[in-house]
Coordinates of C-alpha atoms in Angstrom, one line a residue:
Chain A
M1 CA -36.7 -59.1 53.7
D2 CA -37.6 -59.8 50.1
K3 CA -37.0 -57.6 47.1
K4 CA -40.5 -56.2 47.2
G5 CA -40.2 -55.1 50.8
W6 CA -37.0 -53.0 50.1
R7 CA -38.6 -51.3 47.2
W8 CA -41.6 -50.3 49.4
I9 CA -39.3 -48.8 52.0
I10 CA -37.4 -46.8 49.4
V11 CA -40.6 -45.4 47.9
M12 CA -41.8 -44.3 51.3
L13 CA -38.5 -42.7 52.2
A14 CA -38.4 -40.8 48.9
L15 CA -42.0 -39.6 49.6
I16 CA -41.1 -38.4 53.1
L17 CA -38.0 -36.6 51.8
F18 CA -40.1 -34.9 49.1
L19 CA -42.9 -33.8 51.4
L20 CA -40.8 -32.8 54.4
P21 CA -39.5 -29.5 53.2
Q22 CA -43.1 -28.6 52.0
C23 CA -44.5 -29.2 55.5
Q24 CA -41.6 -27.4 57.1
Q25 CA -42.2 -24.4 54.9
G26 CA -45.9 -24.4 55.8
I27 CA -45.1 -24.5 59.4
V28 CA -42.3 -21.9 59.3
K29 CA -44.6 -19.5 57.6
E30 CA -47.3 -19.7 60.2
E31 CA -45.1 -20.1 63.3
M32 CA -41.8 -18.6 64.5
P33 CA -38.8 -18.9 62.2
V34 CA -36.3 -21.5 63.2
T35 CA -33.7 -18.7 63.2
A36 CA -33.8 -15.3 61.7
E37 CA -30.6 -15.9 59.9
K38 CA -31.8 -18.9 58.1
E39 CA -34.9 -17.1 56.9
R40 CA -32.8 -14.2 55.7
A41 CA -30.6 -16.6 53.8
V42 CA -33.5 -18.2 52.1
K43 CA -34.9 -14.9 51.2
D44 CA -31.6 -13.6 50.0
E45 CA -31.0 -16.7 47.9
R46 CA -34.2 -16.2 46.2
A47 CA -33.8 -12.5 45.7
I48 CA -30.3 -13.0 44.4
Q49 CA -31.6 -15.6 41.9
E50 CA -34.4 -13.3 40.8
E51 CA -32.1 -10.4 40.6
R52 CA -29.6 -12.4 38.6
A53 CA -32.2 -13.5 36.1
L54 CA -33.5 -9.9 35.8
K55 CA -30.0 -8.7 35.4
E56 CA -29.2 -11.2 32.8
E57 CA -32.3 -10.3 30.9
K58 CA -31.6 -6.7 31.2
E59 CA -28.0 -7.2 30.2
A60 CA -29.1 -9.2 27.2
R61 CA -31.5 -6.4 26.3
T62 CA -28.8 -3.8 26.9
F63 CA -26.4 -5.7 24.7
E64 CA -28.9 -6.1 21.9
E65 CA -29.7 -2.4 22.2
S66 CA -26.0 -1.6 22.2
L67 CA -25.6 -3.1 18.7
T68 CA -25.5 -1.1 15.5
R69 CA -24.8 -2.3 12.0
K70 CA -21.7 -0.7 10.5
K71 CA -20.8 -0.6 6.8
Y72 CA -17.4 0.9 5.9
P73 CA -17.4 2.6 2.5
G74 CA -15.4 0.6 0.0
I75 CA -14.9 -2.4 2.3
A76 CA -16.7 -5.7 1.7
G77 CA -19.3 -6.9 4.2
E78 CA -20.8 -5.4 7.3
V79 CA -19.8 -5.6 10.9
M80 CA -21.6 -4.8 14.2
E81 CA -20.5 -2.3 16.8
S82 CA -21.5 -2.5 20.4
G83 CA -21.5 0.5 22.7
L84 CA -20.4 -1.9 25.4
L85 CA -17.1 -2.6 23.7
K86 CA -15.2 0.5 24.4
D87 CA -12.2 1.9 22.5
I88 CA -8.8 2.2 24.1
H89 CA -6.3 5.0 23.4
F90 CA -2.5 5.3 23.0
E91 CA 0.3 7.8 23.3
F92 CA 2.0 9.1 20.1
D93 CA 4.1 6.3 18.5
K94 CA 3.3 4.0 21.4
Y95 CA 1.5 0.7 21.7
D96 CA 1.7 0.1 25.4
L97 CA -1.5 -0.4 27.3
T98 CA -2.2 2.3 30.0
E99 CA -3.8 1.3 33.2
K100 CA -7.1 2.9 31.9
S101 CA -6.8 0.8 28.8
R102 CA -6.3 -2.4 30.8
K103 CA -9.5 -1.7 32.8
I104 CA -11.4 -1.1 29.6
L105 CA -10.1 -4.2 28.1
A106 CA -11.1 -6.2 31.2
D107 CA -14.7 -4.8 30.8
N108 CA -14.7 -5.7 27.1
V109 CA -13.5 -9.2 28.0
N110 CA -16.4 -9.6 30.4
V111 CA -18.9 -8.6 27.7
L112 CA -17.3 -11.1 25.4
L113 CA -17.3 -13.9 28.0
A114 CA -21.0 -13.3 28.6
H115 CA -21.6 -13.7 24.8
P116 CA -19.4 -16.7 23.9
A117 CA -20.6 -16.8 20.2
L118 CA -19.2 -13.4 19.3
K119 CA -16.2 -13.2 17.1
I120 CA -14.5 -9.8 17.1
Q121 CA -11.9 -7.9 15.2
V122 CA -9.6 -5.5 16.9
E123 CA -8.8 -2.5 14.7
G124 CA -5.6 -0.6 15.3
H125 CA -5.6 3.1 14.3
C126 CA -3.1 5.9 14.4
D127 CA -3.0 9.7 14.2
E128 CA -2.0 11.3 10.9
R129 CA 1.5 12.2 11.9
G130 CA 4.4 10.3 10.6
S131 CA 4.5 7.9 7.6
N132 CA 1.3 6.2 6.8
E133 CA 3.2 3.0 6.0
Y134 CA 5.0 2.9 9.3
N135 CA 1.6 3.7 10.9
L136 CA 0.1 0.6 9.3
A137 CA 2.7 -1.4 11.3
L138 CA 2.1 0.6 14.4
G139 CA -1.7 0.1 14.1
E140 CA -1.2 -3.6 13.8
R141 CA 1.0 -3.6 16.9
R142 CA -1.6 -1.7 18.9
A143 CA -4.3 -4.3 17.8
V144 CA -1.9 -7.1 18.7
S145 CA -1.2 -5.5 22.2
A146 CA -4.9 -5.4 22.9
K147 CA -5.5 -8.9 21.6
L148 CA -2.7 -10.5 23.7
Y149 CA -4.0 -8.8 26.8
M150 CA -7.5 -10.0 26.2
I151 CA -6.2 -13.5 25.7
K152 CA -4.3 -13.2 29.0
L153 CA -7.6 -12.3 30.7
G154 CA -9.1 -15.6 29.5
L155 CA -10.6 -14.9 26.1
G156 CA -10.1 -17.6 23.4
G157 CA -7.6 -16.4 20.8
D158 CA -9.8 -17.9 18.0
R159 CA -12.5 -15.3 18.8
L160 CA -10.1 -12.4 18.1
S161 CA -8.6 -11.2 14.8
T162 CA -6.7 -8.0 14.2
I163 CA -6.5 -5.5 11.4
S164 CA -4.6 -2.3 11.0
Y165 CA -6.1 0.8 9.3
G166 CA -3.0 2.9 10.2
E167 CA -3.9 6.5 9.8
E168 CA -6.5 5.9 7.1
M169 CA -9.7 6.0 9.2
P170 CA -9.5 8.9 11.6
M171 CA -12.4 9.4 14.1
D172 CA -11.7 13.2 13.9
R173 CA -10.3 14.7 10.7
S174 CA -9.0 17.9 12.4
H175 CA -5.3 18.5 12.6
N176 CA -4.8 19.1 16.3
E177 CA -3.8 17.4 19.6
D178 CA -7.4 16.7 20.5
A179 CA -8.1 15.0 17.2
W180 CA -4.8 13.1 17.3
A181 CA -5.5 11.8 20.8
K182 CA -8.9 10.5 19.7
N183 CA -7.5 8.9 16.6
R184 CA -4.8 6.8 18.3
R185 CA -7.0 4.0 19.3
C186 CA -8.1 0.4 19.1
H187 CA -11.7 -0.1 18.1
F188 CA -13.6 -3.4 18.5
V189 CA -16.1 -4.6 15.9
I190 CA -18.2 -7.8 15.9
L191 CA -17.6 -9.9 12.8
S192 CA -20.1 -12.7 13.6
R193 CA -22.4 -13.7 16.5
Chain B
M1 CA 22.8 15.5 -45.2
R2 CA 19.4 14.7 -43.7
R3 CA 17.9 11.9 -41.8
F4 CA 14.2 11.3 -41.0
K5 CA 12.6 9.4 -38.2
I6 CA 9.0 8.6 -37.6
V7 CA 8.0 8.4 -34.0
S8 CA 4.6 7.4 -32.7
L9 CA 3.5 9.4 -29.6
G10 CA 0.7 8.0 -27.5
L11 CA -2.3 10.0 -28.6
S12 CA -1.3 10.9 -32.1
L13 CA 1.4 10.4 -34.8
M14 CA 4.1 13.0 -35.0
V15 CA 6.8 13.2 -37.5
L16 CA 10.1 14.1 -36.1
A17 CA 12.8 15.3 -38.4
V18 CA 16.4 15.3 -37.4
F19 CA 17.9 18.0 -39.7
F20 CA 21.4 17.5 -38.8
P21 CA 23.6 14.5 -37.8
T22 CA 23.3 15.1 -34.1
N23 CA 26.1 15.3 -31.7
V24 CA 28.3 13.2 -34.0
K25 CA 31.2 13.0 -31.6
G26 CA 29.0 12.0 -28.7
I27 CA 30.3 14.8 -26.6
T28 CA 28.9 15.1 -23.0
Y29 CA 28.7 18.8 -22.6
I30 CA 27.4 18.7 -19.0
D31 CA 28.4 15.9 -16.7
I32 CA 25.4 15.6 -14.4
D33 CA 27.1 13.0 -12.2
S34 CA 29.9 15.4 -11.3
P35 CA 29.8 16.8 -7.8
Y36 CA 31.2 20.1 -9.2
I37 CA 28.3 20.6 -11.6
R38 CA 27.6 24.3 -12.3
K39 CA 24.9 26.0 -14.3
F40 CA 25.5 27.2 -17.8
Y41 CA 24.5 30.5 -19.5
L42 CA 21.8 29.6 -22.0
A43 CA 20.5 32.1 -24.5
V44 CA 17.0 31.5 -25.8
P45 CA 15.9 34.3 -28.2
E46 CA 12.2 35.0 -28.7
I47 CA 10.3 32.1 -30.4
R48 CA 10.3 32.6 -34.2
E49 CA 6.8 32.5 -35.6
L50 CA 6.8 30.9 -39.0
G51 CA 3.6 32.0 -40.7
K52 CA 0.5 33.0 -38.9
T53 CA 0.6 31.5 -35.4
P54 CA -1.9 32.2 -32.6
K55 CA -0.4 34.3 -29.8
E56 CA -1.7 32.0 -27.1
M57 CA 0.0 29.0 -28.7
V58 CA 3.3 30.8 -28.8
R59 CA 2.8 31.6 -25.1
E60 CA 1.9 28.0 -24.3
L61 CA 5.1 26.7 -26.0
E62 CA 7.2 29.4 -24.3
D63 CA 5.7 28.6 -20.8
A64 CA 6.2 24.8 -21.2
L65 CA 9.7 25.1 -22.5
T66 CA 10.7 27.6 -19.8
Q67 CA 9.2 25.4 -17.2
D68 CA 11.1 22.3 -18.4
L69 CA 14.4 24.0 -18.8
T70 CA 14.0 25.7 -15.4
I71 CA 13.3 22.4 -13.7
A72 CA 16.2 20.9 -15.5
D73 CA 18.3 23.1 -13.2
L74 CA 21.3 23.3 -15.6
F75 CA 21.0 26.8 -16.9
Y76 CA 21.1 30.5 -16.2
F77 CA 18.7 32.1 -18.6
M78 CA 20.2 35.2 -20.2
E79 CA 18.1 38.4 -20.5
R80 CA 16.6 38.7 -23.9
E81 CA 17.2 42.5 -24.4
R82 CA 20.9 41.9 -24.3
L83 CA 21.0 39.2 -26.9
P84 CA 22.5 39.8 -30.4
Q85 CA 21.1 38.9 -33.9
K86 CA 17.7 40.4 -33.1
G87 CA 15.1 39.9 -35.8
I88 CA 17.0 37.1 -37.4
Y89 CA 16.0 33.5 -37.3
V90 CA 19.2 32.0 -36.1
T91 CA 19.9 28.7 -37.9
E92 CA 23.1 26.8 -38.6
A93 CA 23.3 29.0 -41.7
T94 CA 22.9 32.4 -40.1
V95 CA 24.5 31.9 -36.6
D96 CA 27.2 34.4 -35.7
F97 CA 29.0 32.6 -32.9
G98 CA 31.3 35.6 -32.2
A99 CA 28.3 37.8 -31.4
W100 CA 26.8 35.3 -29.0
A101 CA 30.2 34.6 -27.3
S102 CA 30.7 38.3 -26.8
V103 CA 27.5 38.6 -24.6
G104 CA 28.7 35.6 -22.5
A105 CA 26.4 32.9 -23.8
E106 CA 27.7 29.3 -23.5
F107 CA 24.8 27.6 -25.2
L108 CA 22.2 29.0 -27.7
L109 CA 18.8 27.5 -28.3
T110 CA 16.6 28.8 -31.1
V111 CA 13.0 27.6 -31.4
A112 CA 10.4 28.2 -34.1
L113 CA 6.7 27.5 -34.3
S114 CA 4.1 27.4 -37.0
A115 CA 0.4 26.5 -36.7
E116 CA -2.0 25.8 -39.6
E117 CA -5.5 25.1 -38.5
S118 CA -5.3 22.1 -36.2
K119 CA -1.7 21.2 -37.0
V120 CA 1.4 22.4 -35.3
M121 CA 5.1 22.3 -36.2
T122 CA 7.9 23.3 -34.0
E123 CA 11.6 22.9 -34.2
F124 CA 14.7 23.7 -32.2
R125 CA 18.4 24.2 -32.9
L126 CA 21.0 23.9 -30.2
F127 CA 24.5 25.6 -30.5
D128 CA 27.7 25.3 -28.4
V129 CA 28.7 29.0 -28.5
V130 CA 32.1 28.4 -26.8
R131 CA 33.3 25.9 -29.3
G132 CA 31.3 27.5 -32.1
V133 CA 29.5 24.3 -33.0
Y134 CA 26.0 23.5 -34.1
I135 CA 25.1 20.6 -31.7
A136 CA 21.7 19.4 -32.9
G137 CA 18.2 20.3 -34.1
K138 CA 14.9 18.5 -34.5
R139 CA 11.4 19.2 -35.9
Y140 CA 8.2 18.0 -34.4
R141 CA 4.7 17.9 -35.9
G142 CA 1.4 17.1 -34.3
P143 CA -2.1 18.2 -33.4
K144 CA -2.7 21.4 -31.5
E145 CA -3.6 19.6 -28.3
G146 CA -0.2 17.9 -28.4
I147 CA 1.9 21.0 -28.1
R148 CA 2.9 20.4 -24.5
L149 CA 3.9 16.8 -25.3
M150 CA 6.0 18.2 -28.2
V151 CA 7.7 20.6 -25.9
H152 CA 8.5 17.9 -23.4
R153 CA 10.0 15.8 -26.2
M154 CA 12.0 18.7 -27.3
A155 CA 13.3 19.4 -23.8
D156 CA 14.1 15.8 -23.2
E157 CA 16.2 15.8 -26.5
I158 CA 18.0 19.0 -25.5
I159 CA 18.9 17.5 -22.2
R160 CA 20.1 14.3 -23.9
Q161 CA 22.2 16.2 -26.3
L162 CA 23.9 18.1 -23.5
T163 CA 24.2 15.4 -20.8
G164 CA 24.1 12.1 -22.6
E165 CA 21.0 11.2 -20.6
R166 CA 17.4 11.7 -21.5
G167 CA 15.4 14.3 -19.6
I168 CA 12.5 13.5 -17.3
F169 CA 9.9 15.6 -19.1
Q170 CA 7.9 12.7 -20.4
T171 CA 7.8 10.8 -17.1
R172 CA 4.6 10.5 -15.0
V173 CA 3.9 10.5 -11.3
A174 CA 1.4 8.2 -9.6
F175 CA -0.1 9.6 -6.4
V176 CA -3.0 9.3 -4.0
S177 CA -5.7 11.9 -3.8
D178 CA -8.7 12.0 -1.4
K179 CA -10.7 14.3 -3.7
T180 CA -13.6 11.8 -4.1
G181 CA -13.8 11.5 -0.3
N182 CA -11.7 8.4 -0.2
K183 CA -8.1 7.7 -1.2
E184 CA -7.8 6.7 -4.9
I185 CA -4.7 6.4 -7.1
Y186 CA -4.1 8.8 -9.9
L187 CA -1.5 9.5 -12.6
M188 CA -0.3 12.8 -13.9
D189 CA 2.5 14.2 -16.0
F190 CA 5.6 15.1 -13.9
D191 CA 4.4 18.7 -14.0
G192 CA 0.9 18.1 -12.8
H193 CA -0.8 18.1 -16.2
H194 CA -3.1 15.3 -17.6
V195 CA -4.4 13.9 -14.4
K196 CA -6.0 10.5 -14.8
M197 CA -7.8 8.4 -12.3
V198 CA -6.3 4.9 -12.0
T199 CA -8.4 3.2 -9.3
D200 CA -12.1 4.0 -8.8
N201 CA -13.3 1.5 -6.2
G202 CA -14.4 3.7 -3.3
S203 CA -12.1 2.0 -0.9
I204 CA -8.8 3.0 0.7
N205 CA -6.0 2.8 -2.0
I206 CA -2.5 3.6 -0.9
S207 CA 1.3 3.2 -1.6
P208 CA 1.4 3.1 -5.4
A209 CA 4.7 1.6 -6.7
W210 CA 5.9 1.3 -10.3
S211 CA 6.9 -1.9 -12.0
P212 CA 10.4 -1.2 -13.5
D213 CA 8.9 -1.5 -17.1
G214 CA 6.6 1.4 -16.3
K215 CA 3.6 -0.6 -17.5
S216 CA 1.9 -1.3 -14.2
L217 CA 1.4 -0.1 -10.6
I218 CA 1.2 -2.2 -7.4
Y219 CA -0.6 -0.8 -4.4
T220 CA -2.5 -1.7 -1.3
A221 CA -6.3 -1.6 -1.0
F222 CA -8.7 -2.6 1.8
L223 CA -11.5 -3.8 -0.5
R224 CA -11.8 -7.2 1.2
R225 CA -11.5 -5.9 4.8
N226 CA -7.8 -6.7 4.7
P227 CA -4.9 -4.6 3.3
D228 CA -4.2 -6.6 0.2
L229 CA -1.8 -6.1 -2.7
Y230 CA -3.1 -5.4 -6.1
Q231 CA -1.6 -4.8 -9.5
V232 CA -3.2 -2.6 -12.2
F233 CA -2.0 -2.6 -15.8
L234 CA -2.1 1.0 -17.0
S235 CA -2.9 0.5 -20.6
S236 CA -6.0 -1.6 -20.0
K237 CA -6.7 -0.8 -16.3
R238 CA -7.0 -4.5 -15.7
T239 CA -6.5 -5.2 -12.0
I240 CA -5.4 -8.4 -10.3
L241 CA -5.2 -9.4 -6.7
L242 CA -1.5 -10.2 -6.2
S243 CA -1.2 -11.0 -2.5
A244 CA -4.0 -11.4 0.0
I245 CA -2.5 -13.0 3.1
T246 CA -4.3 -12.1 6.3
G247 CA -2.7 -9.0 7.8
L248 CA -0.6 -6.4 6.1
N249 CA 0.3 -6.7 2.4
A250 CA 1.7 -3.1 2.4
A251 CA 4.2 -0.6 1.2
P252 CA 5.3 -2.7 -1.9
A253 CA 8.6 -2.0 -3.7
W254 CA 9.6 -3.7 -7.0
S255 CA 13.2 -4.8 -7.3
P256 CA 15.1 -3.0 -10.1
D257 CA 15.3 -6.3 -12.2
G258 CA 11.5 -6.8 -11.8
K259 CA 11.9 -10.3 -10.3
K260 CA 10.9 -9.6 -6.7
I261 CA 8.6 -7.5 -4.6
A262 CA 9.6 -6.4 -1.1
M263 CA 6.7 -5.5 1.3
M264 CA 5.5 -5.3 4.8
M265 CA 3.7 -8.4 6.1
R266 CA 2.7 -9.9 9.4
G267 CA 5.4 -11.6 11.4
K268 CA 5.1 -12.9 14.9
D269 CA 3.2 -10.1 16.7
T270 CA 5.1 -7.5 14.7
T271 CA 5.4 -6.4 11.1
D272 CA 8.4 -7.6 9.0
I273 CA 9.8 -7.1 5.5
Y274 CA 9.2 -10.0 3.2
L275 CA 10.4 -10.8 -0.3
L276 CA 7.9 -12.2 -2.8
S277 CA 8.0 -13.2 -6.4
S278 CA 6.8 -10.7 -9.0
E279 CA 3.6 -12.7 -9.1
G280 CA 3.1 -12.0 -5.4
K281 CA 3.9 -15.6 -4.4
D282 CA 6.3 -17.4 -2.0
P283 CA 6.7 -14.8 0.7
L284 CA 10.1 -15.1 2.4
R285 CA 10.7 -13.3 5.7
L286 CA 13.7 -11.0 5.4
T287 CA 13.7 -9.3 8.8
R288 CA 13.1 -11.1 12.1
S289 CA 12.8 -8.9 15.2
W290 CA 10.4 -8.0 18.0
A291 CA 10.2 -4.6 16.4
N292 CA 8.2 -3.2 13.5
E293 CA 9.7 -3.0 10.1
A294 CA 8.2 -0.8 7.3
S295 CA 8.7 0.9 3.9
P296 CA 11.3 -1.1 2.0
T297 CA 13.2 0.6 -0.9
W298 CA 15.8 -1.2 -3.2
S299 CA 19.3 0.0 -4.0
P300 CA 19.5 0.3 -7.8
D301 CA 21.9 -2.6 -7.9
G302 CA 19.3 -4.8 -6.2
N303 CA 21.8 -5.9 -3.5
S304 CA 20.4 -4.0 -0.5
I305 CA 17.1 -2.8 0.9
A306 CA 16.7 0.2 3.1
F307 CA 13.7 0.1 5.5
V308 CA 12.3 1.6 8.6
S309 CA 12.5 -0.2 11.9
D310 CA 11.6 0.9 15.5
R311 CA 14.0 -1.6 17.1
S312 CA 15.8 1.3 18.8
G313 CA 12.6 2.5 20.4
N314 CA 11.6 4.9 17.6
P315 CA 11.5 4.7 13.8
Q316 CA 14.9 4.9 12.2
I317 CA 16.3 3.8 8.8
Y318 CA 18.3 0.6 8.4
I319 CA 20.0 -1.2 5.5
V320 CA 20.0 -4.9 5.0
D321 CA 22.5 -6.6 2.7
L322 CA 20.5 -9.2 0.9
A323 CA 23.5 -11.6 0.4
T324 CA 24.7 -11.6 4.1
R325 CA 21.4 -10.5 5.7
K326 CA 23.5 -8.2 7.8
I327 CA 21.6 -5.1 9.0
R328 CA 23.1 -1.8 9.9
R329 CA 21.5 1.4 11.1
L330 CA 21.7 4.4 8.7
T331 CA 20.1 7.3 10.6
Y332 CA 20.9 8.6 14.1
Y333 CA 19.7 12.2 13.8
G334 CA 16.2 12.9 15.3
R335 CA 13.7 10.6 16.8
Y336 CA 11.4 9.8 13.8
N337 CA 12.9 9.0 10.4
C338 CA 10.7 7.3 7.8
S339 CA 9.8 6.8 4.1
P340 CA 13.3 6.0 2.7
A341 CA 13.7 6.3 -1.1
W342 CA 17.0 5.1 -2.6
S343 CA 18.1 7.2 -5.5
P344 CA 18.2 5.4 -8.9
K345 CA 21.8 6.6 -9.2
G346 CA 22.6 4.9 -5.9
D347 CA 24.5 7.7 -4.3
K348 CA 21.8 9.0 -1.9
I349 CA 18.8 7.9 0.2
A350 CA 16.1 10.5 0.7
F351 CA 13.7 10.2 3.7
A352 CA 11.3 12.2 5.8
G353 CA 12.5 13.1 9.3
Q354 CA 10.9 14.9 12.2
E355 CA 12.5 18.1 13.5
S356 CA 10.8 20.4 16.0
G357 CA 7.5 18.7 15.5
R358 CA 7.5 19.0 11.7
F359 CA 8.6 16.6 9.0
H360 CA 11.3 17.5 6.4
I361 CA 12.9 15.8 3.5
F362 CA 16.5 14.9 4.1
T363 CA 19.1 13.0 2.0
I364 CA 22.0 10.9 3.3
R365 CA 24.7 8.8 1.6
P366 CA 24.2 5.0 2.0
D367 CA 27.3 5.1 4.2
G368 CA 25.6 7.4 6.7
T369 CA 27.5 10.6 5.8
D370 CA 26.5 13.9 4.3
L371 CA 23.1 14.3 5.9
K372 CA 21.3 17.3 4.2
K373 CA 18.0 18.9 5.0
L374 CA 16.2 19.9 1.8
T375 CA 13.0 21.6 2.9
G376 CA 12.0 24.4 5.3
E377 CA 8.3 25.2 5.4
G378 CA 5.3 23.1 6.4
N379 CA 5.3 19.3 6.7
N380 CA 7.2 17.5 4.0
E381 CA 6.9 13.8 3.5
Q382 CA 7.1 10.8 1.3
P383 CA 10.0 11.5 -1.1
S384 CA 10.2 9.8 -4.5
W385 CA 13.2 10.1 -6.9
A386 CA 12.9 10.9 -10.6
P387 CA 14.7 8.4 -12.8
N388 CA 17.5 10.8 -13.4
G389 CA 18.4 10.8 -9.7
R390 CA 18.5 14.6 -9.8
H391 CA 14.9 15.4 -8.8
I392 CA 12.6 14.4 -5.9
A393 CA 8.8 14.5 -5.7
F394 CA 7.3 14.9 -2.2
T395 CA 4.1 15.9 -0.5
S396 CA 3.9 19.1 1.6
T397 CA 1.5 21.1 3.7
R398 CA 3.3 24.4 3.1
K399 CA 0.1 25.9 1.4
G400 CA -2.4 24.3 3.8
N401 CA -3.5 20.9 2.7
Y402 CA -1.2 18.2 1.2
D403 CA 0.0 19.0 -2.3
I404 CA 2.7 17.4 -4.5
Y405 CA 5.9 19.3 -5.2
I406 CA 9.1 18.5 -7.0
M407 CA 12.5 19.8 -6.2
T408 CA 16.1 19.2 -7.2
A409 CA 18.1 16.7 -5.1
D410 CA 19.8 19.6 -3.3
G411 CA 16.5 21.3 -2.5
G412 CA 16.3 23.6 -5.5
G413 CA 12.9 24.8 -6.6
P414 CA 10.6 23.5 -5.3
W415 CA 7.8 23.6 -7.9
R416 CA 4.2 22.9 -6.8
V417 CA 2.6 20.4 -9.2
T418 CA -0.9 19.8 -7.7
T419 CA -3.1 22.6 -6.6
S420 CA -6.5 20.9 -5.7
R421 CA -8.3 21.5 -2.5
A422 CA -8.0 17.8 -1.7
N423 CA -5.0 16.1 -0.3
E424 CA -2.4 14.8 -2.8
T425 CA 0.1 12.4 -1.2
E426 CA 2.4 9.5 -1.8
P427 CA 4.0 10.5 -5.1
A428 CA 5.7 7.7 -7.0
W429 CA 7.8 8.9 -9.9
S430 CA 7.8 6.7 -12.9
P431 CA 10.8 5.2 -14.6
L432 CA 11.7 6.6 -18.0
L433 CA 8.7 5.7 -20.2
K434 CA 9.0 4.6 -23.8

C-alpha cells in the first residue's frame, strides 16, 4: 500500500474511535444499560467531578471570606489572618505539641497546601508568668515546634517563618488561668499571597 | 582656710562651697563592704532657717533628706526632743561634742536653708561626735526648682564622707511602662521623681540596658516586625538600629568595659547567648545547646556571664566562664529561676524565683552558697542593682498592678517609687552619673 492509503485508514480509524462513544451513549440512553454498575460509575464520576469543582469554588470562596487584614500597632506593614488557620495552645513553660495541636496543624497544612502561594509567619506567644525575656525564647521555641511539624507534614520550609512575641501580645489581658491558657499559643498570619 | 568649687548641674548652675578641708585624713568611717556593718546613731537637729524661708520649702528639703538618708540604710535617726543645743545653729564654732556624746549620738548632721525670691541656698555640716571631729561641710546654691537635686547632692556627699564611696542619690532608673497602652521606655530619678519618656514609637519596647558610661540605653523593639536591638543616646534622643538579624535580638547586656554586648539570638531551633561588638556587629555564639538560653548578665570583672537556661527541663541560672567556656549550674532551689543580675560589687547575684506560684527576689553568691529570699508579698521580679551594690530595684504586684520598688540588698525597705495605674516593669538602675 502506498503512503496515501495508510493515511486514509488512520483518518477513518480516528473518526470511528471519536464517534463510537457518542453512538454508544445515544444507544445506552434509549435502551437498557449495559450493566447497572457501569452506569452508576459514570454517573458517580461526573457527580464527583462536579462536586469537586463546586467544593473547590466554595473552598476558595470560604478562604477568601476567611481573610481579614491585620495591622499591629507600632509594627511595620500589614498581615492577613485566616479563620481557617487555627491557633494551637500549650501547657505552662512547655513547647511540646499536644495531640489536639497536631490535628490542628495538619488542618492548617491542608489549607496551605491548597494555596501554594501563601507565605506565613508562625507567632509564638506566652502567658505573662515568668520572665518576659525567657518567654521570648519560649515563644520562639513554640513557633519552631509548630514550624518543624508542618514541614514534616509536607509543607515547604521556605513558606514558613517564625517570630516570638513572648508575653508581649496577650489575647486576654486578665490575670487568671483562663486567660493564661488562651495566651500560651501559636498564631498563624499570612505575610504574602 | 577656704576652698571654692564651681559645679555645673544639668539644668542650672549651682555654686558649691566647701567651707572646710574635708576629711583630710581620708578616714572611712563606715566600711560598707564589711559583712559586719551596723547602723550608726545619727542626730539631725531641726533645719535652721536663715532669713525668711517658706515653710513648704523647709518641708521639701526635710522630706528629701530624710528619704535619702533612710534609703542609705546606714543610720538610726535619733529623736529630736532628746537632742541638746536646742535653738543654737550648731557649726564648727558652736558645737559642744560632750553634750552630743552624752545623748548617744555617733554622728551629727546640721543643715541650714535660706530662700530669697527664686534662689535657694542650703548647707550642711557633718561631725564625728565620738572622736569630736568636724568632718566636712558644703554649701549649695540654685534655683527653687532645683532643691531636690541639691538635697541629693548633699546626701551623696555625706555618704561619700562617711563611706569613701559616692551615694546613689543622683542615679536614674530606666524602666518600661504601658501607660500609653503600649510598652515604652522611660527614665526617672532613683526615687521616682522627674519621669521622662525615652521612646515614643507606639511599638513594643522592652529590656532597657545602660551603657557603662551612662550616656545611652540599648533595648529591644518590634518596629520592623522583628525583635531588633536599638540604641538611644539620652542627651539627644538620637536612636540607631544596632542589630537586626532575623529572630531575637533580645535581653541585651553591656560588658563592664563597654566593648561587648551579650544578648539572646536565634541558634539552631533554640535561643542562645551571643557576644557582639559594642556597635552590634560580629555576633559570636557563646552557648550551644538544644535548650533555650536567656537574660545574660556580666560579672563586674567581665570574665563571666550568668544566664538562664532550661537545659535541665526548667529555667535555672548558669554561669559561663568566658575564657574556658565552661558552664556550671548556679541555682537548684525551685523550678523556675530567671532574670539574673550580677551585683556591681561581684559578691552576689540577684534573681527572680518561683515559690508556691509566686515570684520572689533572691540573692545567691556566685559560688552557689548563701541563698536568701528578700521579698514576701505579691509577685516580685526583674531585679536590678544600684551601682553601690547595696540596693536593688525590682517590680512588684504587691499593691495590685506592677510598680517599681527599691530595697536594700538584704531586703530592707522596700520603698515604692512608681505609683501610676499603669504597669511599671523592667527597672534598669544607671551607673553613677557625672
